[in-house]
Coordinates of C-alpha atoms in Angstrom, one line a residue:
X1 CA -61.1 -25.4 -87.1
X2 CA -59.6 -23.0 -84.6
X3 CA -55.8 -23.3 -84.3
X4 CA -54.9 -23.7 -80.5
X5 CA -52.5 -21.3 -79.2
X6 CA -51.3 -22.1 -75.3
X7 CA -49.7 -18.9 -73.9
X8 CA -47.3 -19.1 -71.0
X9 CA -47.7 -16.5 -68.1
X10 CA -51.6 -15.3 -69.1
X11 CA -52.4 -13.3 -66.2
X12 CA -49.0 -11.2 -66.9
X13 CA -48.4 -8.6 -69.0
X14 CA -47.1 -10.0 -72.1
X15 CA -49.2 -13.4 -71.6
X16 CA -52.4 -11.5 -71.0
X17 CA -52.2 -9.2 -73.9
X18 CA -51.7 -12.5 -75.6
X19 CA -55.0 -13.8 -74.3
X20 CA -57.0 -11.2 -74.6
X21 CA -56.1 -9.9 -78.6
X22 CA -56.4 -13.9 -79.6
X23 CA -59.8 -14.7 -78.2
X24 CA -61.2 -11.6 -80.3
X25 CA -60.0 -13.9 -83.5
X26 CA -61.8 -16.9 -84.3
X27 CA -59.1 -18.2 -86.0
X28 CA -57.6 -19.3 -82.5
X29 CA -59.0 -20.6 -79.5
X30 CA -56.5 -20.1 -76.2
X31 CA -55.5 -22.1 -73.3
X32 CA -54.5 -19.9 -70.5
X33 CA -51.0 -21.1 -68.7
X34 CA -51.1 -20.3 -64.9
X35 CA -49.4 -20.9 -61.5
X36 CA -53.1 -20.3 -60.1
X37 CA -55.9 -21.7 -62.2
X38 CA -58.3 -20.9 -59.4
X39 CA -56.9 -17.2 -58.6
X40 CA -59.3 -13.9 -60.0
X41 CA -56.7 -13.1 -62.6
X42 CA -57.1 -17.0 -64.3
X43 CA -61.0 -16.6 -63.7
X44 CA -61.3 -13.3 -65.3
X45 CA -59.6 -15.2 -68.7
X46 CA -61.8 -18.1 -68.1
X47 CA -65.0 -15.6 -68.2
X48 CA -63.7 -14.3 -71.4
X49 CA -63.6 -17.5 -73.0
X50 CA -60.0 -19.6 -72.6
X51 CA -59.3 -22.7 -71.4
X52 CA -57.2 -22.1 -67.8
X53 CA -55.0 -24.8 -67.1
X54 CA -52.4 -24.9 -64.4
X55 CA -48.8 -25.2 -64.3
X56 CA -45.1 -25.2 -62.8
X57 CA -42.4 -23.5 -65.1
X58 CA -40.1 -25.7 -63.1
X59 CA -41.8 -29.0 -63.8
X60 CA -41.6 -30.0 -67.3
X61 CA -43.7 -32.7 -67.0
X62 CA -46.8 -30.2 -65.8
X63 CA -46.1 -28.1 -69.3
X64 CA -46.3 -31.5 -71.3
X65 CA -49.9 -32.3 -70.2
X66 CA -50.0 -28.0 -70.5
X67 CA -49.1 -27.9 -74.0
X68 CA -50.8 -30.7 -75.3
X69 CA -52.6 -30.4 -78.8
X70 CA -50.7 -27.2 -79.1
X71 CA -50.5 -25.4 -82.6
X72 CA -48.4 -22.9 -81.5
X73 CA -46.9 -21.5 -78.0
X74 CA -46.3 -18.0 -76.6
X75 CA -43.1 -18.7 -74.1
X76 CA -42.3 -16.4 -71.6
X77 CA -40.2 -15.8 -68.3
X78 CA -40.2 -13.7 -65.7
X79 CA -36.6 -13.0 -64.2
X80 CA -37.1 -10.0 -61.8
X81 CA -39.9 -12.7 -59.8
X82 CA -36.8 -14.8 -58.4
X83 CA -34.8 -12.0 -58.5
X84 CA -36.2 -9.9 -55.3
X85 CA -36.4 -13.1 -53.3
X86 CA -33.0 -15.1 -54.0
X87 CA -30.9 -12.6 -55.8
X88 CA -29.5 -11.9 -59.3
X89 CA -27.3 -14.9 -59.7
X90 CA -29.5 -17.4 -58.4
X91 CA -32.3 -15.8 -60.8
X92 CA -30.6 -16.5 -63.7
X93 CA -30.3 -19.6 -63.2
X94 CA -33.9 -20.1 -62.2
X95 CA -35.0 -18.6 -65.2
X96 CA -32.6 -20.6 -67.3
X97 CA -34.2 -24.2 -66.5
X98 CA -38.0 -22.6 -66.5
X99 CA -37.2 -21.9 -70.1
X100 CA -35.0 -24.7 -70.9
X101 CA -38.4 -27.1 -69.3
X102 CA -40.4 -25.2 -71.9
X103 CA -38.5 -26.1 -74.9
X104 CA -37.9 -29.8 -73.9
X105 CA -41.5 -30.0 -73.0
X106 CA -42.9 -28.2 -76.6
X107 CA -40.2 -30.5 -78.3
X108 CA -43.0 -33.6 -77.0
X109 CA -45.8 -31.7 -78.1
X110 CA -46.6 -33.6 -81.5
X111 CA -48.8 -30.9 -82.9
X112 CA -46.3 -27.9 -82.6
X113 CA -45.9 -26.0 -85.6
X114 CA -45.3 -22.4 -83.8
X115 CA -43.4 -21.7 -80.9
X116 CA -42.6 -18.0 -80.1
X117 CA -40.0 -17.3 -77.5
X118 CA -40.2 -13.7 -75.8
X119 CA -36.2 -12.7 -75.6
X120 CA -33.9 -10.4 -75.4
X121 CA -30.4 -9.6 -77.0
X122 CA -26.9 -10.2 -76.1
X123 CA -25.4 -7.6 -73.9
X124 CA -22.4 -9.0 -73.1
X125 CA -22.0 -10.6 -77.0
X126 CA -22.4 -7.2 -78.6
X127 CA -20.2 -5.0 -76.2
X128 CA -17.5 -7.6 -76.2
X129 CA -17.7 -8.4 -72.5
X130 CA -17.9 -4.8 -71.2
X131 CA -21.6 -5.2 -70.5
X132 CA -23.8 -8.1 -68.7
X133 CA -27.5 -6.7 -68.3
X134 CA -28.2 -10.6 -66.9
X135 CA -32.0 -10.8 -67.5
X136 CA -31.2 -10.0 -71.4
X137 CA -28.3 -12.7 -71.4
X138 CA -29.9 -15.1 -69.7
X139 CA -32.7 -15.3 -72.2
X140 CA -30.0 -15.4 -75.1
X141 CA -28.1 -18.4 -73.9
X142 CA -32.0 -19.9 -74.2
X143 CA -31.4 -19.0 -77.7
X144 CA -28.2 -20.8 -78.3
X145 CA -29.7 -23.5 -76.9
X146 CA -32.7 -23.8 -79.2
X147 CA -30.1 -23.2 -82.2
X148 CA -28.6 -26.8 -81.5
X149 CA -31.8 -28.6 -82.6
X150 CA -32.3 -27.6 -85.9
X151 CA -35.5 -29.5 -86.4
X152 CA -37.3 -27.0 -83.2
X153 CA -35.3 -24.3 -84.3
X154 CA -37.4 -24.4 -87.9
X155 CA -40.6 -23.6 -85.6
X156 CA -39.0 -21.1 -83.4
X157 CA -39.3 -17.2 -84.0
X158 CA -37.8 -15.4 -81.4
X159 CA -39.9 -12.2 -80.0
X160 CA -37.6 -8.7 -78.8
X161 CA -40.2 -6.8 -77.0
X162 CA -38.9 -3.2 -76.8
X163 CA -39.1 -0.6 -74.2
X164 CA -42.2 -0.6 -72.1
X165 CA -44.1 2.5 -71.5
X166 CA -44.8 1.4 -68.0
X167 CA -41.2 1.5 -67.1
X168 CA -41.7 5.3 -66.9
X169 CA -44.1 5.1 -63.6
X170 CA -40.4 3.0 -62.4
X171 CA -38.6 5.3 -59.6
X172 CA -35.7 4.8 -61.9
X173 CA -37.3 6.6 -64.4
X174 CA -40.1 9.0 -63.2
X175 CA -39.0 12.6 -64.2
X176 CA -38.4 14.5 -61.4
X177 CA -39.3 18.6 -61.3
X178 CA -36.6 20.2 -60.5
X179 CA -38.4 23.8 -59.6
X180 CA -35.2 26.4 -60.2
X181 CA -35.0 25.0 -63.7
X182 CA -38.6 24.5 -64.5
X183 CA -38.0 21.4 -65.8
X184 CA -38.9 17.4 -65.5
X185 CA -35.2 15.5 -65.8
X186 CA -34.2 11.6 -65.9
X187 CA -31.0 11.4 -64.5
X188 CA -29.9 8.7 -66.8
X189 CA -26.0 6.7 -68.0
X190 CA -26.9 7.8 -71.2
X191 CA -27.6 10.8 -73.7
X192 CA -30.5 11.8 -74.9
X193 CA -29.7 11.2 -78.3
X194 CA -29.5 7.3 -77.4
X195 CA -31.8 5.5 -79.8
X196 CA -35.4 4.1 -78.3
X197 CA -37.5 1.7 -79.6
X198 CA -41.0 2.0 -77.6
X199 CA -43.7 -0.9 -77.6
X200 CA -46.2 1.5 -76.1
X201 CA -48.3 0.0 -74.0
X202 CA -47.1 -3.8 -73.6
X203 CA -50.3 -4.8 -72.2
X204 CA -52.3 -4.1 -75.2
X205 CA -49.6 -4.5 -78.2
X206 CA -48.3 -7.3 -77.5
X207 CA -51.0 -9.4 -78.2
X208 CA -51.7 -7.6 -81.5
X209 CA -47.6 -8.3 -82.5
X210 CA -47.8 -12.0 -81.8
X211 CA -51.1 -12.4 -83.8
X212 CA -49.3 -11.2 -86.5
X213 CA -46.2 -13.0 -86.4
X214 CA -48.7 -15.7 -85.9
X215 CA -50.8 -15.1 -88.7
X216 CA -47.4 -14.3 -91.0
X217 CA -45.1 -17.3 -89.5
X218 CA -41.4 -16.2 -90.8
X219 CA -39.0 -18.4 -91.5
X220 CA -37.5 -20.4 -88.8
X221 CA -35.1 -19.0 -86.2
X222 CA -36.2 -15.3 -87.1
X223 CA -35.7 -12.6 -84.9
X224 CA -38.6 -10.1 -84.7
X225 CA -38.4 -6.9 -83.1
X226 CA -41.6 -5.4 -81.9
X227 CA -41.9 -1.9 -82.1
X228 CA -44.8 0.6 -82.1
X229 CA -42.8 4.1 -82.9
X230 CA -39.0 4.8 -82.9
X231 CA -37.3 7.4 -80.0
X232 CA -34.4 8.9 -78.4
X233 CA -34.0 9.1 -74.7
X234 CA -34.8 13.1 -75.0
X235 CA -37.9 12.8 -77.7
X236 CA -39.4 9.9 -75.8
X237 CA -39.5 12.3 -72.6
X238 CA -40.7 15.2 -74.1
X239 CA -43.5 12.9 -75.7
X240 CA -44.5 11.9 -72.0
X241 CA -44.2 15.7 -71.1
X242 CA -46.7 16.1 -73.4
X243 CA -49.3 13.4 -73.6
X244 CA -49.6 14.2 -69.9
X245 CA -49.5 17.4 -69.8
X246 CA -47.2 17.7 -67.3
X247 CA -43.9 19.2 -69.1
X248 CA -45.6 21.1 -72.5
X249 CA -43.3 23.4 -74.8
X250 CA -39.8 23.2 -75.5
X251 CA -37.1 22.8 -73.6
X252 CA -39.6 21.8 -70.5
X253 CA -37.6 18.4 -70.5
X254 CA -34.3 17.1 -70.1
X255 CA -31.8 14.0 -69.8
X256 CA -29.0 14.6 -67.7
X257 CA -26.1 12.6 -68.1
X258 CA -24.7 11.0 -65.0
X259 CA -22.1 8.1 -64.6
X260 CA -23.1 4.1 -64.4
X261 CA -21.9 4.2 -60.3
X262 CA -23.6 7.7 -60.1
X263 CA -26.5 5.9 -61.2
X264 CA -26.1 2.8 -59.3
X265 CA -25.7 4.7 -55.7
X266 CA -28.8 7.0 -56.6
X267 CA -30.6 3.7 -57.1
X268 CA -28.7 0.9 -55.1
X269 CA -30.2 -3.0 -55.8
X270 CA -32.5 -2.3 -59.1
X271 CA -30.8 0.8 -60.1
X272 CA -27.8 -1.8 -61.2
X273 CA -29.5 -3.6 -63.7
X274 CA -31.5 -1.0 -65.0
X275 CA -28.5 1.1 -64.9
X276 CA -26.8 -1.8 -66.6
X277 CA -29.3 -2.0 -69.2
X278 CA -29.0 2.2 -70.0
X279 CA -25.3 1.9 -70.0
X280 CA -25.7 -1.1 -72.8
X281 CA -28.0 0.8 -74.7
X282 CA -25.8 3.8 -74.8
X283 CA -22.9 2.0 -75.8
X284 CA -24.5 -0.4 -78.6
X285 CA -27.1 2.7 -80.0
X286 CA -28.4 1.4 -83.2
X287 CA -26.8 -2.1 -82.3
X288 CA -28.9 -2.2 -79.3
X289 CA -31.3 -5.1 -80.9
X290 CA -28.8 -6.4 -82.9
X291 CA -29.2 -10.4 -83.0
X292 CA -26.9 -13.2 -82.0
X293 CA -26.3 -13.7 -85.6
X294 CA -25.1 -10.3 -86.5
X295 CA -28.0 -9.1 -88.1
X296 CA -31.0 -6.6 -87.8
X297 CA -34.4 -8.3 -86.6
X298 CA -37.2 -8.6 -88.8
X299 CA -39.2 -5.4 -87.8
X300 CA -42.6 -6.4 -86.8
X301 CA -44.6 -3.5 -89.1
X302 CA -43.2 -5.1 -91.8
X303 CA -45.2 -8.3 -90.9
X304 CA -48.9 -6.2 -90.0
X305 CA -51.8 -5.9 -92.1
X306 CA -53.0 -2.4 -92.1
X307 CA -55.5 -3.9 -89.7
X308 CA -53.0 -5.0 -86.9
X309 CA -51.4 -1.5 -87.9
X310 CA -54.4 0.2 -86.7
X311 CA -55.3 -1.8 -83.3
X312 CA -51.9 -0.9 -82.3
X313 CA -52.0 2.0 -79.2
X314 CA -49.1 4.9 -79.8
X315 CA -47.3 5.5 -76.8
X316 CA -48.6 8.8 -76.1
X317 CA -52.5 7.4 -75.6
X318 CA -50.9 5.2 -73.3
X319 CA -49.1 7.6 -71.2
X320 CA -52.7 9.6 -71.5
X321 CA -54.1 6.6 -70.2
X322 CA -52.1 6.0 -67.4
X323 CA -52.2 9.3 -66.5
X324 CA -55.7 8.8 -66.3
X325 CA -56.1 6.0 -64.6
X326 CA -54.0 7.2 -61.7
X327 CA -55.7 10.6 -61.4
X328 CA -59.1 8.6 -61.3
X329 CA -57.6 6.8 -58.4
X330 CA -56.3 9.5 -56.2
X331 CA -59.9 11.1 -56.7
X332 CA -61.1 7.7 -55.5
X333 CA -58.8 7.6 -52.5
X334 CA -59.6 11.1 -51.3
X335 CA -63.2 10.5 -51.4
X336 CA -62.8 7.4 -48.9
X337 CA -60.4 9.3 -46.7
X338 CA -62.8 12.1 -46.9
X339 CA -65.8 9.3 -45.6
X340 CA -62.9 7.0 -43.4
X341 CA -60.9 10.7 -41.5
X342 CA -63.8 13.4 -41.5
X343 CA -62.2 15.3 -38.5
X344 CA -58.2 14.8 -39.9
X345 CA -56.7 17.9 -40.7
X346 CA -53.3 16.4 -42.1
X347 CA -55.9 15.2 -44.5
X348 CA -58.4 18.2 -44.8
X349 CA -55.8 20.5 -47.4
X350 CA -55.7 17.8 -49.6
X351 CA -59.4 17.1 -49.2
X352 CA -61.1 20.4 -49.5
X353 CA -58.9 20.6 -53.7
X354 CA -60.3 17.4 -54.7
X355 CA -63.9 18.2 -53.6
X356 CA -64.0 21.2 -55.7
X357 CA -63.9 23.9 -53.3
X358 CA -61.7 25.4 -55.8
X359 CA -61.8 23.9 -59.0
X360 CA -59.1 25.7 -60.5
X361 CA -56.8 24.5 -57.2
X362 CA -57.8 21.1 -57.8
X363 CA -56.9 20.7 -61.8
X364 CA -53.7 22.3 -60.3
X365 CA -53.2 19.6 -57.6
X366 CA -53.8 17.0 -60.4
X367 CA -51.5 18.1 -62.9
X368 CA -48.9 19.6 -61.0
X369 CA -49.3 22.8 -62.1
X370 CA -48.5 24.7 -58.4
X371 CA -46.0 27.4 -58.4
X372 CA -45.0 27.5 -55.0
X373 CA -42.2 25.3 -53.9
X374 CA -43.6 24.2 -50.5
X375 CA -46.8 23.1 -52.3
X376 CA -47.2 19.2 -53.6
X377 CA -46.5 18.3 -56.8
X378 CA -47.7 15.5 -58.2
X379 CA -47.6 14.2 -61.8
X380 CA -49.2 11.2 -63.9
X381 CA -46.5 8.7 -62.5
X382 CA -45.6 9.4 -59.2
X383 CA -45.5 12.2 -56.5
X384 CA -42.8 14.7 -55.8
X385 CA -42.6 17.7 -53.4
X386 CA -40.8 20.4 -55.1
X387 CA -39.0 21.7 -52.1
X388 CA -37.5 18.2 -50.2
X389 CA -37.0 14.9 -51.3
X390 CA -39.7 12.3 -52.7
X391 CA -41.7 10.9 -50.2
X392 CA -40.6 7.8 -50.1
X393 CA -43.7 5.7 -49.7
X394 CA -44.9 6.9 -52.3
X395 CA -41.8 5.7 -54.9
X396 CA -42.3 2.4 -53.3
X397 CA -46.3 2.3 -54.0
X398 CA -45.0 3.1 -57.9
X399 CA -42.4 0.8 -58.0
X400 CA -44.7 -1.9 -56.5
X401 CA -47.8 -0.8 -58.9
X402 CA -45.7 -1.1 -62.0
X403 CA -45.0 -4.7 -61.8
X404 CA -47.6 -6.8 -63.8
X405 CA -50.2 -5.4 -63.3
X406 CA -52.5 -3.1 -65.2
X407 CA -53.0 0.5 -62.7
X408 CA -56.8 0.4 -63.0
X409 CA -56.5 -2.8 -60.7
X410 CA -54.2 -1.3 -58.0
X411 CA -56.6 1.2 -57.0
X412 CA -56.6 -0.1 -53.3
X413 CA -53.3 -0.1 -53.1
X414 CA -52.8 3.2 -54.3
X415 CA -55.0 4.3 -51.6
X416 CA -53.3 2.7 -49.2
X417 CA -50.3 4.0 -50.2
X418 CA -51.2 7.5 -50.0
X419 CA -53.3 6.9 -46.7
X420 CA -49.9 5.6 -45.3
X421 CA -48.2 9.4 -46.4
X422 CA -51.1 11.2 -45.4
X423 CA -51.3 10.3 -42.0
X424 CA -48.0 8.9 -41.1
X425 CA -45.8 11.3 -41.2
X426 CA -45.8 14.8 -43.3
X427 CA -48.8 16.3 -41.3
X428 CA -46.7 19.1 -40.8
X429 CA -46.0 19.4 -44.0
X430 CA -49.4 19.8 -45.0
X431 CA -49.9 22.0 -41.8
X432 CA -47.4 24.4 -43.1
X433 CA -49.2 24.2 -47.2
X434 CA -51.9 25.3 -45.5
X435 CA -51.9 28.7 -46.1
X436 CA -50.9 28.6 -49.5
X437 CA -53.6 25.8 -50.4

């Protein structure tokens, strides 16, 4: 018989990739944990085959009835939800009790054999108080708290997701082209000799990671780190230079060193965790992942049949893919603003490369190959123009497109997004491309 696995947070990213690798195994059936039984994303799963069932994070007695007949749970929280809407502080502690309501409410699930935490290490632990990245220390006081009831603690394995390879369509993090250099830098409070640990795409390997810690249960209160291929900072970017063919041959990339309140003014409100996070990571290097115990996680390779070994996705397909996807979706938008503004001519430079009037023009429009400084650049991630700043819509459309959900599904708001630049405001920078277009 099927062992039932209830994932927390399936239509997100690390809950869907959940779903979606466990109902290709009959060895599991699912049950799909959602705010929103009855929205598109919790249909989609209930079309493929899981049980949807709703539920409140902050109501543990909605996660009882949730969990029940559970053989094992994937737990997860979501601290940067709360965080744009009440602030940091008041995030923590909102994320605190959600995960604090899961434990007390798998702790009353009779069946539980497996329940597999998604967290994060101990910033301020490991640096000796120098560091507090709060959505990595709030998870790890969830930890200590599990620890106290030795009993749950046998079932526990704690998950360490490393870094994401969506965070590099983050404003924080998209290269920018600086022309006179001829290179695509990440301004960055750390070297590019500070180690990363990649997870690739976390959409698709984080589902095939938990199946096998599933599959392979370690010893209670293990910390697993899941990790697809091992970085720095500067090989990690020159890997994205390449898979997208944006920033090919040596010395095409580059991570410049800036200070932490450098950093934080560049990128005021998110830039402080994430600049909080880089600084961490710079400091700690090889201790970055480094438990509450003292010790190395469990690597998660170590725990793969060759067959999980091979369903795993590199990093660089999924930049590739990504790329992709967001090509194939500014193609899409120009053909509806070709149908929607026929007669616009802010719109008509843009239009005429994309309709293969000049094919060699467009592949350069699409990969950011122009030479001329007052001409668009525009790479896999995000949109720069090599001569004034980033249009600012346009970071905000990739900041909003890289939470949660997968880029093939944001097409319309991509389109909207680049509608909004189009015609709301750099017409006369198109008008003066036009010559050189």
């Amino acid at each position: 018989m099927a062992h039932l696995v209830v994932v927390v947070g399936a239509t997100g990213t690390q809950g869907g990739s959940v779903v979606n690798t466990l109902l290709k195994d009959s060895s599991y059936s699912v049950r799909a944990i959602t705010r929103n039984p009855d929205g598109d994303a919790a249909k989609a799963l209930k079309a493929k085959g899981a049980q949807v069932v709703g539920a409140d994070l902050n109501d543990e007695n909605s996660l009882v009835d949730a969990f029940a007949g559970a053989y094992a749970i994937f737990a997860v929280t979501n601290f940067f939800e709360p965080a744009e809407s009440v602030g940091v502080e008041q995030a923590r502690k909102i994320e605190y009790q959600q995960a604090i309501n899961m434990v007390h409410a798998a702790k009353r699930t009779t069946t539980l054999q497996h329940y597999l935490w998604s967290t994060l290490p101990n910033s301020n632990a490991l640096s000796k108080g120098k560091f507090n990245v709060h959505f990595f220390d709030v998870k790890s006081s969830v930890d200590d708290y599990i620890r106290q009831d030795k009993e749950f603690l046998a079932k526990t394995t704690f998950i360490y997701l490393s870094f994401f390879s969506k965070n590099m369509s983050y404003p924080v993090y998209v290269p920018m082209y600086l022309k006179p250099a001829n290179k695509h830098v990440q301004l960055l409070p750390l070297d590019g000799s500070t180690p990363l640990q990649s997870i690739g795409d976390a959409s698709v390997n984080t589902g095939v990671f938990v199946r096998s810690v599933l599959n392979n249960k370690p010893a209670g209160g293990t910390y697993v780190l899941c990790v697809v291929e091992d970085f720095t900072f500067q090989s990690y970017l020159e890997l994205w230079g390449e898979a997208t063919g944006l920033a090919k041959g040596e010395g095409s990339t580059a991570v410049v060193t800036i200070s932490y309140d450098d950093y934080r003014w560049l990128w005021p409100g998110f830039g402080d965790l994430m600049g909080e996070m880089n600084a961490f990571w710079h400091f700690a290097r090889d201790r970055s992942w480094e438990t509450p115990l003292g010790a190395k996680p469990v690597d998660a390779r170590d725990l793969m049949s060759a067959e999980d070994k091979k369903a795993l996705q590199s990093t660089a397909t999924a930049f590739q893919l990504a790329a992709a996807e967001f090509k194939e979706a500014i193609h899409q938008f120009v053909v509806s603003a070709k149908a929607q503004y026929p007669s616009n001519a802010a719109t008509e430079d843009i239009l005429q490369v994309d309709q293969g009037l000049n094919e060699d023009l467009r592949k350069k429009w699409i990969t950011g190959g122009f030479e001329k400084p007052q001409q668009l650049h525009i790479s896999g991630f995000g949109v720069l123009n090599g001569r004034d700043s980033v249009p600012l819509i346009l970071q905000e459309s990739m900041r909003i497109l890289s939470h949660e959900k997968a880029w093939s599904s944001n097409a319309n708001a991509i389109r909207n997004a680049l509608r909004q630049m189009l015609l709301g405001g750099v017409a006369s920078f198109h008008a003066e491309a036009k010559s050189d277009i």
